[in-house]
Tab-separated table of C-alpha atoms in Angstrom:
chain	number	residue	atom	x	y	z
A	271	MET	CA	4.016	-10.299	26.169
A	272	VAL	CA	1.000	-11.497	24.208
A	273	VAL	CA	-0.131	-9.792	21.079
A	274	LYS	CA	-3.684	-8.232	21.307
A	275	VAL	CA	-5.450	-8.322	18.115
A	276	TYR	CA	-8.663	-6.229	17.563
A	277	GLY	CA	-11.487	-7.219	15.422
A	278	PRO	CA	-10.696	-11.017	14.397
A	279	ALA	CA	-13.908	-11.383	12.640
A	280	TYR	CA	-13.205	-9.131	9.733
A	281	ALA	CA	-11.209	-9.858	6.811
A	282	SER	CA	-8.042	-7.141	7.393
A	283	PRO	CA	-7.385	-8.679	10.818
A	284	LYS	CA	-7.501	-11.997	9.258
A	285	ARG	CA	-4.397	-10.798	7.300
A	286	VAL	CA	-2.437	-10.255	10.677
A	287	LEU	CA	-3.663	-13.452	12.303
A	288	VAL	CA	-2.867	-15.938	9.548
A	289	CYS	CA	0.689	-14.441	9.643
A	290	LEU	CA	0.705	-14.526	13.594
A	291	ILE	CA	0.131	-18.183	13.219
A	292	GLU	CA	2.622	-18.715	10.698
A	293	LYS	CA	5.205	-17.101	12.673
A	294	GLU	CA	4.276	-19.066	15.785
A	295	ILE	CA	3.657	-15.836	17.960
A	296	GLU	CA	1.090	-16.009	20.835
A	297	PHE	CA	-1.850	-13.517	20.510
A	298	GLU	CA	-5.209	-12.853	21.962
A	299	THR	CA	-8.064	-11.145	20.110
A	300	VAL	CA	-10.350	-8.365	21.150
A	301	PRO	CA	-13.814	-8.249	19.520
A	302	VAL	CA	-15.039	-5.272	17.813
A	303	ASP	CA	-18.375	-5.130	16.147
A	304	ILE	CA	-18.390	-2.846	13.366
A	305	PHE	CA	-22.140	-3.098	12.864
A	306	LYS	CA	-22.507	-1.703	16.358
A	307	GLY	CA	-19.871	1.132	15.336
A	308	GLU	CA	-17.479	0.203	18.163
A	309	HIS	CA	-14.716	1.041	15.638
A	310	LYS	CA	-16.007	4.735	15.916
A	311	ASP	CA	-16.121	4.554	19.769
A	312	PRO	CA	-13.761	7.553	21.068
A	313	GLU	CA	-11.651	5.045	23.195
A	314	PHE	CA	-11.159	3.207	19.921
A	315	LEU	CA	-10.407	6.304	17.868
A	316	LYS	CA	-7.830	7.131	20.546
A	317	LEU	CA	-5.840	4.166	19.371
A	318	GLN	CA	-6.610	4.510	15.838
A	319	PRO	CA	-7.713	7.707	14.828
A	320	PHE	CA	-8.781	6.577	11.322
A	321	GLY	CA	-11.559	4.089	13.043
A	322	VAL	CA	-10.330	1.252	10.924
A	323	LEU	CA	-9.208	-2.467	11.789
A	324	PRO	CA	-6.894	-4.024	12.469
A	325	LEU	CA	-5.064	-2.668	15.510
A	326	ILE	CA	-2.550	-4.783	17.754
A	327	GLN	CA	-1.256	-3.953	21.185
A	328	ASP	CA	2.180	-5.637	22.302
A	329	GLY	CA	2.733	-4.197	25.528
A	330	ASP	CA	2.672	-0.520	24.995
A	331	TYR	CA	3.718	-0.493	21.443
A	332	THR	CA	0.505	0.011	19.210
A	333	LEU	CA	0.334	-0.570	15.511
A	334	SER	CA	-2.193	-0.480	12.856
A	335	GLU	CA	-2.652	-1.169	9.088
A	336	SER	CA	-2.464	-4.579	8.367
A	337	ARG	CA	0.143	-4.930	5.785
A	338	ALA	CA	2.695	-2.675	8.481
A	339	ILE	CA	1.771	-5.225	11.250
A	340	ILE	CA	2.668	-8.195	9.404
A	341	ARG	CA	5.848	-6.835	8.084
A	342	TYR	CA	6.742	-5.930	11.413
A	343	TYR	CA	6.304	-9.309	12.762
A	344	ALA	CA	7.635	-11.159	9.737
A	345	GLU	CA	10.963	-9.127	10.408
A	346	LYS	CA	10.865	-9.138	14.328
A	347	TYR	CA	10.780	-12.930	14.398
A	348	LYS	CA	12.449	-13.624	10.891
A	349	SER	CA	13.813	-17.004	12.190
A	350	GLN	CA	10.885	-18.105	14.128
A	351	GLY	CA	8.085	-19.940	12.173
A	352	THR	CA	7.629	-19.679	8.422
A	353	ASP	CA	10.167	-17.108	6.869
A	354	LEU	CA	7.609	-14.865	4.923
A	355	LEU	CA	10.217	-12.191	3.551
A	356	GLY	CA	12.418	-14.256	1.287
A	357	LYS	CA	16.071	-15.222	2.150
A	358	THR	CA	17.687	-12.391	0.395
A	359	ILE	CA	17.153	-8.451	0.275
A	360	GLU	CA	16.556	-9.025	-3.285
A	361	GLU	CA	13.928	-11.379	-2.531
A	362	ARG	CA	12.543	-9.388	-0.152
A	363	GLY	CA	12.119	-6.447	-2.591
A	364	LEU	CA	9.934	-8.925	-4.816
A	365	VAL	CA	7.869	-9.614	-1.668
A	366	GLU	CA	7.585	-5.917	-1.179
A	367	GLN	CA	6.507	-5.658	-4.860
A	368	TRP	CA	3.965	-7.930	-5.032
A	369	LEU	CA	2.627	-7.137	-1.398
A	370	GLU	CA	2.052	-3.267	-3.158
A	371	VAL	CA	0.507	-5.077	-5.897
A	372	GLU	CA	-2.038	-6.675	-4.020
A	373	ALA	CA	-2.519	-3.554	-2.039
A	374	GLN	CA	-2.724	-1.097	-4.957
A	375	ASN	CA	-3.966	-3.364	-7.791
A	376	TYR	CA	-6.021	-6.138	-6.261
A	377	HIS	CA	-7.567	-4.920	-3.281
A	378	GLY	CA	-9.414	-1.978	-4.762
A	379	PRO	CA	-11.611	-4.027	-7.026
A	380	ILE	CA	-12.122	-7.024	-4.854
A	381	PHE	CA	-13.151	-4.740	-1.998
A	382	ASN	CA	-15.609	-2.915	-3.986
A	383	LEU	CA	-16.971	-6.522	-5.164
A	384	VAL	CA	-17.379	-7.640	-1.285
A	385	THR	CA	-18.845	-4.315	-0.259
A	386	GLN	CA	-21.256	-4.021	-3.292
A	387	ILE	CA	-22.381	-7.645	-3.154
A	388	LEU	CA	-22.109	-8.638	0.513
A	389	PHE	CA	-22.268	-5.630	2.751
A	390	ALA	CA	-24.471	-3.152	0.687
A	391	PRO	CA	-27.549	-5.562	1.027
A	392	ILE	CA	-27.420	-6.243	4.682
A	393	SER	CA	-26.666	-2.669	5.363
A	394	GLY	CA	-30.046	-1.581	3.601
A	395	PHE	CA	-28.041	0.201	0.664
A	396	PRO	CA	-28.647	-0.639	-3.122
A	397	SER	CA	-25.852	-2.416	-4.763
A	398	ASP	CA	-24.089	-0.230	-7.376
A	399	GLN	CA	-24.154	-2.686	-10.383
A	400	LYS	CA	-21.856	-0.486	-12.507
A	401	LEU	CA	-19.337	-0.677	-9.833
A	402	ILE	CA	-19.469	-4.190	-9.517
A	403	GLN	CA	-18.993	-4.707	-13.409
A	404	GLU	CA	-16.283	-2.487	-13.505
A	405	SER	CA	-14.698	-3.954	-10.448
A	406	GLU	CA	-14.946	-7.469	-11.720
A	407	GLU	CA	-13.387	-6.387	-14.941
A	408	LYS	CA	-10.429	-4.815	-13.299
A	409	LEU	CA	-10.058	-7.748	-11.096
A	410	GLY	CA	-10.003	-10.072	-13.950
A	411	LYS	CA	-7.171	-8.198	-15.727
A	412	VAL	CA	-5.181	-8.064	-12.477
A	413	LEU	CA	-5.715	-11.919	-12.402
A	414	ASN	CA	-4.462	-12.465	-15.942
A	415	ILE	CA	-1.441	-10.819	-14.902
A	416	TYR	CA	-1.175	-13.004	-11.791
A	417	GLU	CA	-1.751	-16.070	-14.198
A	418	GLU	CA	1.254	-15.045	-16.266
A	419	ARG	CA	3.274	-14.559	-13.337
A	420	LEU	CA	2.459	-17.883	-11.508
A	421	SER	CA	3.102	-19.690	-14.800
A	422	LYS	CA	6.798	-18.723	-14.018
A	423	SER	CA	7.251	-19.176	-10.234
A	424	LYS	CA	5.051	-21.214	-7.605
A	425	TYR	CA	4.390	-18.095	-5.557
A	426	LEU	CA	4.020	-14.424	-6.457
A	427	ALA	CA	7.462	-13.313	-5.256
A	428	GLY	CA	9.405	-16.439	-6.147
A	429	ASP	CA	9.390	-20.123	-5.594
A	430	PHE	CA	8.855	-19.423	-1.717
A	431	VAL	CA	5.599	-18.446	0.196
A	432	SER	CA	5.426	-14.815	1.476
A	433	LEU	CA	3.374	-12.040	2.937
A	434	ALA	CA	2.756	-11.082	-0.552
A	435	ASP	CA	0.635	-14.178	-1.073
A	436	LEU	CA	-0.881	-14.722	2.533
A	437	SER	CA	-2.043	-10.957	1.933
A	438	HIS	CA	-4.471	-12.019	-0.592
A	439	LEU	CA	-6.387	-14.888	1.749
A	440	PRO	CA	-9.053	-12.847	3.711
A	441	PHE	CA	-10.845	-11.092	0.675
A	442	THR	CA	-10.243	-13.906	-1.884
A	443	HIS	CA	-11.872	-16.510	0.506
A	444	TYR	CA	-15.113	-14.176	0.291
A	445	LEU	CA	-14.769	-14.082	-3.557
A	446	VAL	CA	-14.558	-17.782	-3.654
A	447	ASN	CA	-17.039	-18.786	-1.240
A	448	GLN	CA	-19.767	-16.234	-0.052
A	449	MET	CA	-19.770	-14.267	-3.114
A	450	GLY	CA	-19.744	-17.264	-5.649
A	451	LYS	CA	-17.420	-15.827	-7.722
A	452	ASP	CA	-15.017	-19.107	-7.663
A	453	TYR	CA	-14.557	-19.067	-11.565
A	454	MET	CA	-12.646	-15.974	-11.399
A	455	ILE	CA	-9.930	-18.220	-9.637
A	456	LYS	CA	-10.631	-21.497	-11.206
A	457	ASP	CA	-10.809	-20.522	-14.677
A	458	ARG	CA	-7.124	-19.648	-14.494
A	459	LYS	CA	-4.891	-22.655	-14.162
A	460	HIS	CA	-2.107	-21.172	-12.332
A	461	VAL	CA	-3.996	-18.933	-10.100
A	462	SER	CA	-6.235	-21.929	-9.131
A	463	ALA	CA	-3.400	-23.898	-8.058
A	464	TRP	CA	-1.770	-21.284	-6.231
A	465	TRP	CA	-5.191	-20.424	-4.501
A	466	ASP	CA	-5.546	-24.177	-3.564
A	467	ASP	CA	-2.208	-24.158	-2.026
A	468	ILE	CA	-2.096	-21.155	-0.024
A	469	SER	CA	-5.966	-21.454	1.151
A	470	SER	CA	-5.078	-25.005	2.547
A	471	ARG	CA	-2.109	-24.112	4.709
A	472	PRO	CA	-2.897	-25.037	8.196
A	473	SER	CA	-2.400	-21.410	9.467
A	474	TRP	CA	-5.385	-20.193	7.373
A	475	LYS	CA	-7.598	-23.199	8.022
A	476	LYS	CA	-6.985	-22.387	11.872
A	477	VAL	CA	-8.022	-18.847	11.263
A	478	LEU	CA	-11.058	-19.810	9.494
A	479	GLN	CA	-12.150	-22.346	12.125
A	480	LEU	CA	-11.496	-19.876	14.950
A	481	TYR	CA	-12.695	-16.675	13.755
A	482	LYS	CA	-15.737	-16.682	11.937
A	483	TYR	CA	-16.425	-13.871	9.252
A	484	PRO	CA	-19.342	-11.715	10.199
A	485	ILE	CA	-21.117	-12.664	6.827
B	371	MET	CA	26.038	-0.683	-11.193
B	372	VAL	CA	24.146	2.439	-12.059
B	373	VAL	CA	20.327	2.002	-10.849
B	374	LYS	CA	18.137	2.943	-13.997
B	375	VAL	CA	15.057	4.907	-12.931
B	376	TYR	CA	12.156	4.979	-15.751
B	377	GLY	CA	10.031	7.981	-16.155
B	378	PRO	CA	11.525	10.648	-14.006
B	379	ALA	CA	9.374	13.162	-15.102
B	380	TYR	CA	6.283	11.830	-13.492
B	381	ALA	CA	5.137	11.895	-9.854
B	382	SER	CA	5.576	8.261	-8.612
B	383	PRO	CA	8.857	7.901	-10.155
B	384	LYS	CA	9.916	11.254	-8.236
B	385	ARG	CA	9.180	9.051	-5.108
B	386	VAL	CA	11.836	6.842	-5.963
B	387	LEU	CA	14.360	9.725	-7.112
B	388	VAL	CA	14.107	11.566	-3.799
B	389	CYS	CA	14.962	8.593	-1.652
B	390	LEU	CA	17.956	7.464	-4.248
B	391	ILE	CA	19.575	11.062	-3.322
B	392	GLU	CA	18.907	10.725	0.142
B	393	LYS	CA	20.538	7.255	0.176
B	394	GLU	CA	23.487	8.850	-2.119
B	395	ILE	CA	22.671	5.999	-4.608
B	396	GLU	CA	23.854	6.698	-8.382
B	397	PHE	CA	21.418	6.442	-10.929
B	398	GLU	CA	20.456	7.477	-14.269
B	399	THR	CA	17.096	8.048	-15.876
B	400	VAL	CA	14.992	6.701	-18.843
B	401	PRO	CA	12.705	8.790	-20.181
B	402	VAL	CA	9.153	7.201	-20.725
B	403	ASP	CA	6.202	9.248	-22.410
B	404	ILE	CA	2.774	8.396	-20.768
B	405	PHE	CA	1.305	10.959	-23.243
B	406	LYS	CA	2.538	9.013	-26.197
B	407	GLY	CA	1.551	5.626	-24.495
B	408	GLU	CA	5.112	4.679	-24.158
B	409	HIS	CA	4.084	2.738	-20.758
B	410	LYS	CA	2.022	0.368	-22.977
B	411	ASP	CA	4.664	-0.581	-25.383
B	412	PRO	CA	5.199	-4.273	-25.437
B	413	GLU	CA	8.803	-3.673	-24.567
B	414	PHE	CA	7.870	-2.112	-21.438
B	415	LEU	CA	5.200	-4.174	-20.690
B	416	LYS	CA	7.485	-7.203	-20.669
B	417	LEU	CA	9.409	-5.453	-17.616
B	418	GLN	CA	6.275	-4.065	-16.186
B	419	PRO	CA	3.055	-5.998	-16.988
B	420	PHE	CA	0.777	-3.575	-15.406
B	421	GLY	CA	2.043	-0.843	-17.701
B	422	VAL	CA	2.870	1.742	-14.784
B	423	LEU	CA	5.496	3.844	-13.719
B	424	PRO	CA	8.228	3.591	-11.695
B	425	LEU	CA	10.556	0.741	-12.766
B	426	ILE	CA	14.132	0.388	-11.767
B	427	GLN	CA	16.624	-1.699	-13.375
B	428	ASP	CA	19.601	-2.541	-11.333
B	429	GLY	CA	22.100	-4.993	-13.243
B	430	ASP	CA	19.578	-7.955	-14.162
B	431	TYR	CA	17.400	-6.932	-11.252
B	432	THR	CA	14.214	-5.129	-11.995
B	433	LEU	CA	11.675	-3.960	-9.543
B	434	SER	CA	8.585	-2.034	-9.690
B	435	GLU	CA	6.177	-0.332	-7.188
B	436	SER	CA	7.578	2.876	-6.057
B	437	ARG	CA	7.032	1.987	-2.124
B	438	ALA	CA	8.613	-1.351	-2.810
B	439	ILE	CA	11.565	0.211	-4.529
B	440	ILE	CA	12.216	2.783	-1.809
B	441	ARG	CA	11.981	0.137	0.784
B	442	TYR	CA	14.467	-1.987	-1.079
B	443	TYR	CA	17.094	0.574	-1.341
B	444	ALA	CA	16.459	2.199	2.201
B	445	GLU	CA	17.249	-1.396	3.585
B	446	LYS	CA	20.065	-2.544	1.270
B	447	TYR	CA	21.893	0.773	1.978
B	448	LYS	CA	20.558	1.292	5.599
B	449	SER	CA	23.974	2.894	6.710
B	450	GLN	CA	24.673	4.978	3.899
B	451	GLY	CA	22.874	8.530	3.365
B	452	THR	CA	20.002	9.412	5.466
B	453	ASP	CA	18.577	6.341	7.559
B	454	LEU	CA	14.888	6.481	6.241
B	455	LEU	CA	13.692	3.546	8.155
B	456	GLY	CA	14.160	4.441	11.907
B	457	LYS	CA	16.737	3.024	14.200
B	458	THR	CA	14.949	0.149	15.882
B	459	ILE	CA	12.346	-2.480	14.430
B	460	GLU	CA	9.763	-0.419	16.762
B	461	GLU	CA	10.536	2.559	14.761
B	462	ARG	CA	10.528	0.696	11.478
B	463	GLY	CA	7.322	-0.614	12.306
B	464	LEU	CA	5.565	3.089	12.599
B	465	VAL	CA	7.570	3.905	9.246
B	466	GLU	CA	5.547	0.890	7.739
B	467	GLN	CA	2.251	2.096	9.418
B	468	TRP	CA	2.669	5.677	8.244
B	469	LEU	CA	3.656	4.573	4.755
B	470	GLU	CA	0.727	2.312	4.534
B	471	VAL	CA	-1.452	5.338	5.693
B	472	GLU	CA	0.005	7.529	2.906
B	473	ALA	CA	-0.772	4.751	0.268
B	474	GLN	CA	-4.223	3.806	1.561
B	475	ASN	CA	-5.730	6.901	2.719
B	476	TYR	CA	-3.639	9.614	1.306
B	477	HIS	CA	-2.968	8.646	-2.172
B	478	GLY	CA	-6.604	7.966	-3.291
B	479	PRO	CA	-8.004	11.192	-2.899
B	480	ILE	CA	-4.968	13.130	-3.930
B	481	PHE	CA	-4.444	11.171	-7.086
B	482	ASN	CA	-8.173	11.803	-7.934
B	483	LEU	CA	-7.752	15.311	-7.421
B	484	VAL	CA	-4.640	15.454	-9.579
B	485	THR	CA	-6.169	13.512	-12.158
B	486	GLN	CA	-9.573	15.337	-12.406
B	487	ILE	CA	-8.256	18.933	-11.999
B	488	LEU	CA	-4.881	18.618	-13.860
B	489	PHE	CA	-4.980	15.866	-16.419
B	490	ALA	CA	-8.708	15.434	-17.323
B	491	PRO	CA	-8.451	18.918	-19.158
B	492	ILE	CA	-5.295	18.060	-21.129
B	493	SER	CA	-6.528	14.653	-21.871
B	494	GLY	CA	-9.969	16.241	-23.469
B	495	PHE	CA	-12.136	14.553	-20.805
B	496	PRO	CA	-14.573	16.519	-18.539
B	497	SER	CA	-13.488	16.989	-14.948
B	498	ASP	CA	-15.772	15.079	-12.626
B	499	GLN	CA	-17.101	17.750	-10.183
B	500	LYS	CA	-18.596	15.491	-7.716
B	501	LEU	CA	-15.557	13.257	-7.484
B	502	ILE	CA	-13.273	16.465	-6.686
B	503	GLN	CA	-15.510	17.531	-3.960
B	504	GLU	CA	-15.834	14.042	-2.449
B	505	SER	CA	-11.826	13.798	-2.690
B	506	GLU	CA	-11.164	17.136	-1.084
B	507	GLU	CA	-13.236	16.120	1.857
B	508	LYS	CA	-11.635	13.007	2.344
B	509	LEU	CA	-8.155	14.442	1.772
B	510	GLY	CA	-9.179	17.176	4.692
B	511	LYS	CA	-10.093	14.390	6.978
B	512	VAL	CA	-6.862	12.690	6.388
B	513	LEU	CA	-4.982	15.773	6.987
B	514	ASN	CA	-6.831	16.647	10.405
B	515	ILE	CA	-5.651	13.304	11.609
B	516	TYR	CA	-2.057	14.336	10.397
B	517	GLU	CA	-2.314	17.499	12.120
B	518	GLU	CA	-3.177	15.744	15.319
B	519	ARG	CA	-0.343	13.420	15.045
B	520	LEU	CA	2.222	16.225	13.829
B	521	SER	CA	1.463	18.206	16.978
B	522	LYS	CA	3.183	15.445	18.896
B	523	SER	CA	5.869	14.513	16.735
B	524	LYS	CA	8.049	16.330	14.208
B	525	TYR	CA	7.395	13.731	11.314
B	526	LEU	CA	4.796	11.085	10.913
B	527	ALA	CA	6.404	7.824	12.353
B	528	GLY	CA	8.508	9.835	15.142
B	529	ASP	CA	10.961	12.544	15.526
B	530	PHE	CA	13.157	11.305	12.713
B	531	VAL	CA	12.388	11.594	8.826
B	532	SER	CA	11.527	8.458	7.223
B	533	LEU	CA	10.067	6.982	4.030
B	534	ALA	CA	6.609	7.815	5.149
B	535	ASP	CA	7.372	11.394	4.922
B	536	LEU	CA	9.313	11.622	1.746
B	537	SER	CA	6.518	9.505	0.050
B	538	HIS	CA	4.171	12.387	0.178
B	539	LEU	CA	6.368	14.718	-1.595
B	540	PRO	CA	5.441	14.165	-5.252
B	541	PHE	CA	1.640	14.423	-5.294
B	542	THR	CA	1.395	16.958	-2.574
B	543	HIS	CA	3.748	19.221	-4.830
B	544	TYR	CA	0.956	19.220	-7.154
B	545	LEU	CA	-1.604	20.079	-4.595
B	546	VAL	CA	0.455	23.235	-3.260
B	547	ASN	CA	1.695	24.433	-6.560
B	548	GLN	CA	-0.150	23.653	-9.852
B	549	MET	CA	-3.340	23.045	-8.360
B	550	GLY	CA	-3.637	25.945	-6.246
B	551	LYS	CA	-4.953	24.156	-2.992
B	552	ASP	CA	-2.132	24.994	-0.875
B	553	TYR	CA	-4.555	26.264	1.609
B	554	MET	CA	-5.270	22.583	2.587
B	555	ILE	CA	-1.827	22.462	3.952
B	556	LYS	CA	-0.909	25.882	4.922
B	557	ASP	CA	-4.546	26.271	7.120
B	558	ARG	CA	-3.072	23.628	9.368
B	559	LYS	CA	-0.199	24.454	11.505
B	560	HIS	CA	1.560	21.382	12.071
B	561	VAL	CA	0.957	20.016	8.709
B	562	SER	CA	2.443	23.360	7.250
B	563	ALA	CA	5.534	23.014	9.173
B	564	TRP	CA	5.997	19.479	8.206
B	565	TRP	CA	5.525	20.297	4.660
B	566	ASP	CA	8.003	23.217	4.653
B	567	ASP	CA	10.438	20.968	6.085
B	568	ILE	CA	10.315	18.114	4.108
B	569	SER	CA	9.700	19.931	0.645
B	570	SER	CA	12.946	22.252	1.312
B	571	ARG	CA	15.103	19.302	1.839
B	572	PRO	CA	17.968	19.361	-0.674
B	573	SER	CA	17.256	16.044	-2.028
B	574	TRP	CA	13.679	17.272	-3.225
B	575	LYS	CA	14.735	20.303	-4.527
B	576	LYS	CA	17.297	18.485	-6.593
B	577	VAL	CA	14.484	16.372	-8.135
B	578	LEU	CA	12.406	19.373	-8.989
B	579	GLN	CA	15.448	21.026	-10.587
B	580	LEU	CA	16.492	18.105	-12.662
B	581	TYR	CA	13.129	16.642	-13.641
B	582	LYS	CA	10.440	18.940	-14.672
B	583	TYR	CA	6.748	17.691	-14.211
B	584	PRO	CA	5.023	16.975	-17.196
B	585	ILE	CA	2.491	19.934	-16.269
């Protein structure tokens, strides 16, 4: 059964795509145009009542929330492709910890920066300069803790790449490229080496090559 | 080895405590007084660089982020106590989905309500009325989706209790009790029945009896 991934152009679905490629899982994509409001269509809301991407369908199994989807496939195909959960239950605990840090500490400010700097202008809304400044400060503090952590281990959860690292790719790509805020990464030696490592993985390069960002 | 749980008085560590009791895991608690700033002490920051609760120590294994900790113990002791991850990998996928919904959709607005209504006054800050109103609206919309979901299954991930349900307990307790906003739960038939069910579990009653909230 081929996995269907909805909305491959957007950042959160790319979190799923890069992991599916790492796990060597066959998939196809279904375009969803957020700018046309297709994620709020009644048919889509039946599958995903919050009206957010991503969503996958795998036979008659439907799952949403990118970090839930990547956990599901990383576990279901544990021994296929790259192992993204660590070797022991203790390593998996650390993967879960850093995946939560990404979701709870890193994602909030970087999402605000992406929304205010890239999406507000094309949506005709004024950018909230105070929110931009606060978000950059918050993200900087999180990155300082990453710098310390990555001075001790090659990846966030230890010396093995995991879901926790890959989960940072889609929004950090915006930061480093479209938003011109690459100094936030480059000015921190260990974060910079980590970013170079994860963003040059063939899986991520393939995602970028196949599924252009909307902006 | 007895698990040490830091900061049992507060809401997020209670997420860990209720799950440890469900899993019949022995633990002890270490008080941390946030009002005295003990979570920002250098010794604590060495263990938890973000300066947030909870934190556990299990021998020389240290883990933070409540939802990572509960996943770790639910998996490590899968067959001991209540199974909180579902029976199949597909059920676990749904547990992960709804645990993410709790973290990404439910927690934000309820955290704002708790902070603005309960903690701002005692910390000497003015409450942000606009944020309170927006957060209540957001939480109401999330609860409408829960109402629909819980009309079809007894618990969020299916007809079995899981981490996804229990994760709602500590902050919803504030909503229903200290904050007097129980109507948000009671006015929704299926959400109300679900809340009555999970909040009357012996594990949760034990948490409330042993570890008083700070407010």
